[in-house]
Amino acid sequence: MNGKKLAGIICIVLGIALCAGLIAFQYNHCVDMWSNTHKGQEYASALDYFWEVSNGAIFISVVILVISAVAGASLLRQSE
């Protein structure tokens, strides 16, 4: 396997892992905030609270995924 191909695959997998990890971290934070503060009285569930306050975190996670996927696909295309 050529070096650019391996780097492209790693870049794509790393982007997926970062995106999933960031969203999971944000969700865990929202669950903690919902259960340990007054947010539990304002929102019916932790998921409702997550969707209300996490637009920026979701956007940043998806941008990281897209950038790494484009970079990885570019490296894969160059390795052909």
XYZ file of N, CA and C in Angstrom:
240
model
N 0.856 -1.179 0.000
C 0.000 0.000 0.000
C 0.898 1.236 0.000
N 0.565 2.115 -0.827
C 1.344 3.336 -1.006
C 1.072 4.316 0.140
N 2.029 5.187 0.419
C 1.952 6.097 1.566
C 0.795 7.078 1.498
N 0.516 7.613 0.311
C -0.599 8.567 0.181
C -1.941 7.882 0.385
N -2.042 6.646 -0.068
C -3.290 5.912 0.108
C -3.540 5.652 1.592
N -2.511 5.236 2.303
C -2.630 4.990 3.734
C -2.956 6.287 4.486
N -2.294 7.374 4.110
C -2.562 8.664 4.750
C -3.989 9.122 4.478
N -4.502 8.879 3.291
C -5.879 9.240 2.963
C -6.886 8.466 3.788
N -6.652 7.167 3.929
C -7.547 6.332 4.726
C -7.511 6.767 6.186
N -6.312 7.011 6.708
C -6.173 7.460 8.101
C -6.870 8.796 8.304
N -6.748 9.688 7.359
C -7.374 11.012 7.459
C -8.899 10.888 7.524
N -9.460 10.037 6.689
C -10.913 9.853 6.683
C -11.385 9.215 7.990
N -10.702 8.169 8.430
C -11.088 7.483 9.663
C -10.931 8.415 10.861
N -9.863 9.192 10.885
C -9.648 10.143 11.975
C -10.750 11.197 12.007
N -11.173 11.667 10.853
C -12.265 12.641 10.786
C -13.564 12.074 11.318
N -13.866 10.832 10.959
C -15.078 10.184 11.465
C -15.005 10.029 12.978
N -13.839 9.594 13.473
C -13.676 9.400 14.916
C -13.793 10.723 15.672
N -13.183 11.787 15.145
C -13.272 13.094 15.799
C -14.701 13.610 15.814
N -15.396 13.469 14.713
C -16.783 13.932 14.630
C -17.647 13.182 15.647
N -17.545 11.867 15.659
C -18.344 11.071 16.597
C -17.957 11.378 18.043
N -16.665 11.533 18.297
C -16.204 11.817 19.654
C -16.671 13.168 20.160
N -16.600 14.181 19.312
C -17.037 15.514 19.718
C -18.536 15.561 19.998
N -19.314 14.905 19.152
C -20.758 14.891 19.374
C -21.094 14.096 20.638
N -20.410 12.977 20.852
C -20.649 12.184 22.068
C -20.262 12.970 23.321
N -19.139 13.678 23.268
C -18.716 14.493 24.404
C -19.745 15.583 24.694
N -20.224 16.238 23.653
C -21.221 17.294 23.829
C -22.523 16.731 24.380
N -22.933 15.561 23.900
C -24.154 14.951 24.403
C -24.010 14.594 25.887
N -22.872 14.018 26.253
C -22.640 13.688 27.659
C -22.660 14.938 28.537
N -22.094 16.005 28.030
C -22.115 17.273 28.760
C -23.555 17.760 28.942
N -24.354 17.662 27.897
C -25.752 18.096 27.983
C -26.547 17.222 28.947
N -26.299 15.924 28.943
C -26.974 15.032 29.890
C -26.609 15.431 31.309
N -25.344 15.716 31.549
C -24.902 16.136 32.878
C -25.550 17.458 33.280
N -25.566 18.421 32.376
C -26.183 19.713 32.674
C -27.685 19.554 32.913
N -28.342 18.730 32.119
C -29.783 18.550 32.246
C -30.146 17.895 33.575
N -29.337 16.923 33.993
C -29.697 16.192 35.208
C -29.225 16.877 36.494
N -28.206 17.729 36.419
C -27.645 18.325 37.631
C -27.954 19.802 37.822
N -28.694 20.399 36.926
C -29.051 21.815 37.064
C -30.561 21.968 36.875
N -31.005 23.180 36.811
C -32.431 23.464 36.617
C -32.899 23.180 35.195
N -32.000 22.777 34.308
C -32.384 22.504 32.911
C -33.400 21.367 32.819
N -33.389 20.462 33.791
C -34.342 19.365 33.804
C -35.775 19.839 33.937
N -35.952 21.021 34.513
C -37.298 21.575 34.650
C -37.737 22.307 33.389
N -36.760 22.791 32.612
C -37.084 23.563 31.414
C -37.271 22.689 30.169
N -36.595 21.548 30.122
C -36.638 20.684 28.943
C -37.155 19.310 29.347
N -37.940 18.700 28.472
C -38.555 17.412 28.778
C -37.528 16.290 28.883
N -36.467 16.370 28.095
C -35.446 15.327 28.131
C -34.078 15.936 27.843
N -33.060 15.152 28.118
C -31.694 15.600 27.833
C -31.489 15.752 26.330
N -32.150 14.908 25.547
C -32.039 15.007 24.096
C -32.640 16.312 23.586
N -33.764 16.740 24.156
C -34.345 18.040 23.796
C -33.365 19.167 24.097
N -32.745 19.087 25.262
C -31.755 20.103 25.647
C -30.563 20.074 24.702
N -30.106 18.873 24.349
C -28.990 18.729 23.417
C -29.292 19.401 22.078
N -30.469 19.113 21.507
C -30.815 19.705 20.216
C -30.974 21.224 20.308
N -31.366 21.709 21.456
C -31.566 23.153 21.626
C -30.248 23.915 21.699
N -29.255 23.375 22.391
C -28.042 24.153 22.670
C -26.803 23.712 21.904
N -26.875 22.626 21.132
C -25.654 22.069 20.547
C -25.498 22.303 19.052
N -26.179 23.264 18.508
C -26.062 23.508 17.068
C -24.637 23.826 16.647
N -23.961 24.627 17.428
C -22.581 24.993 17.099
C -21.640 23.810 17.173
N -21.782 22.991 18.192
C -20.922 21.819 18.351
C -21.160 20.812 17.221
N -22.402 20.635 16.853
C -22.717 19.723 15.749
C -22.142 20.276 14.449
N -22.283 21.569 14.217
C -21.755 22.186 13.001
C -20.235 22.034 12.921
N -19.544 22.313 14.008
C -18.085 22.198 14.020
C -17.660 20.748 13.788
N -18.365 19.801 14.397
C -18.042 18.389 14.213
C -18.206 17.970 12.755
N -19.285 18.404 12.132
C -19.524 18.051 10.733
C -18.501 18.732 9.818
N -18.124 19.957 10.124
C -17.103 20.641 9.324
C -15.768 19.893 9.410
N -15.398 19.452 10.602
C -14.174 18.666 10.759
C -14.259 17.383 9.938
N -15.404 16.727 9.962
C -15.596 15.508 9.180
C -15.458 15.788 7.685
N -16.094 16.835 7.210
C -16.052 17.159 5.781
C -14.631 17.511 5.347
N -13.937 18.322 6.127
C -12.573 18.714 5.770
C -11.658 17.499 5.718
N -11.754 16.630 6.711
C -10.884 15.451 6.702
C -11.266 14.481 5.592
N -12.552 14.369 5.279
C -12.972 13.489 4.196
C -12.496 14.012 2.844
N -12.578 15.310 2.647
C -12.101 15.892 1.388
C -10.584 15.734 1.266
N -9.869 15.985 2.361
C -8.411 15.811 2.335
C -8.048 14.351 2.098
N -8.734 13.436 2.764
C -8.458 12.012 2.575
C -8.783 11.551 1.166
N -9.909 12.003 0.621
C -10.270 11.634 -0.747
C -9.268 12.190 -1.743
N -8.776 13.383 -1.478
C -7.751 13.970 -2.351
C -6.475 13.135 -2.331
N -6.071 12.711 -1.145
C -4.881 11.855 -1.051
C -5.091 10.503 -1.724
N -6.280 9.959 -1.573
C -6.573 8.695 -2.237
C -6.558 8.844 -3.757
N -7.091 9.948 -4.242
C -7.103 10.191 -5.682
C -5.681 10.376 -6.218
N -4.819 11.048 -5.454
C -3.424 11.252 -5.882
C -2.632 9.956 -5.881
N -3.043 8.971 -5.087
C -2.290 7.731 -4.996
C -2.550 6.791 -6.165
N -3.542 7.092 -6.973
C -3.873 6.204 -8.113
C -2.848 6.290 -9.206
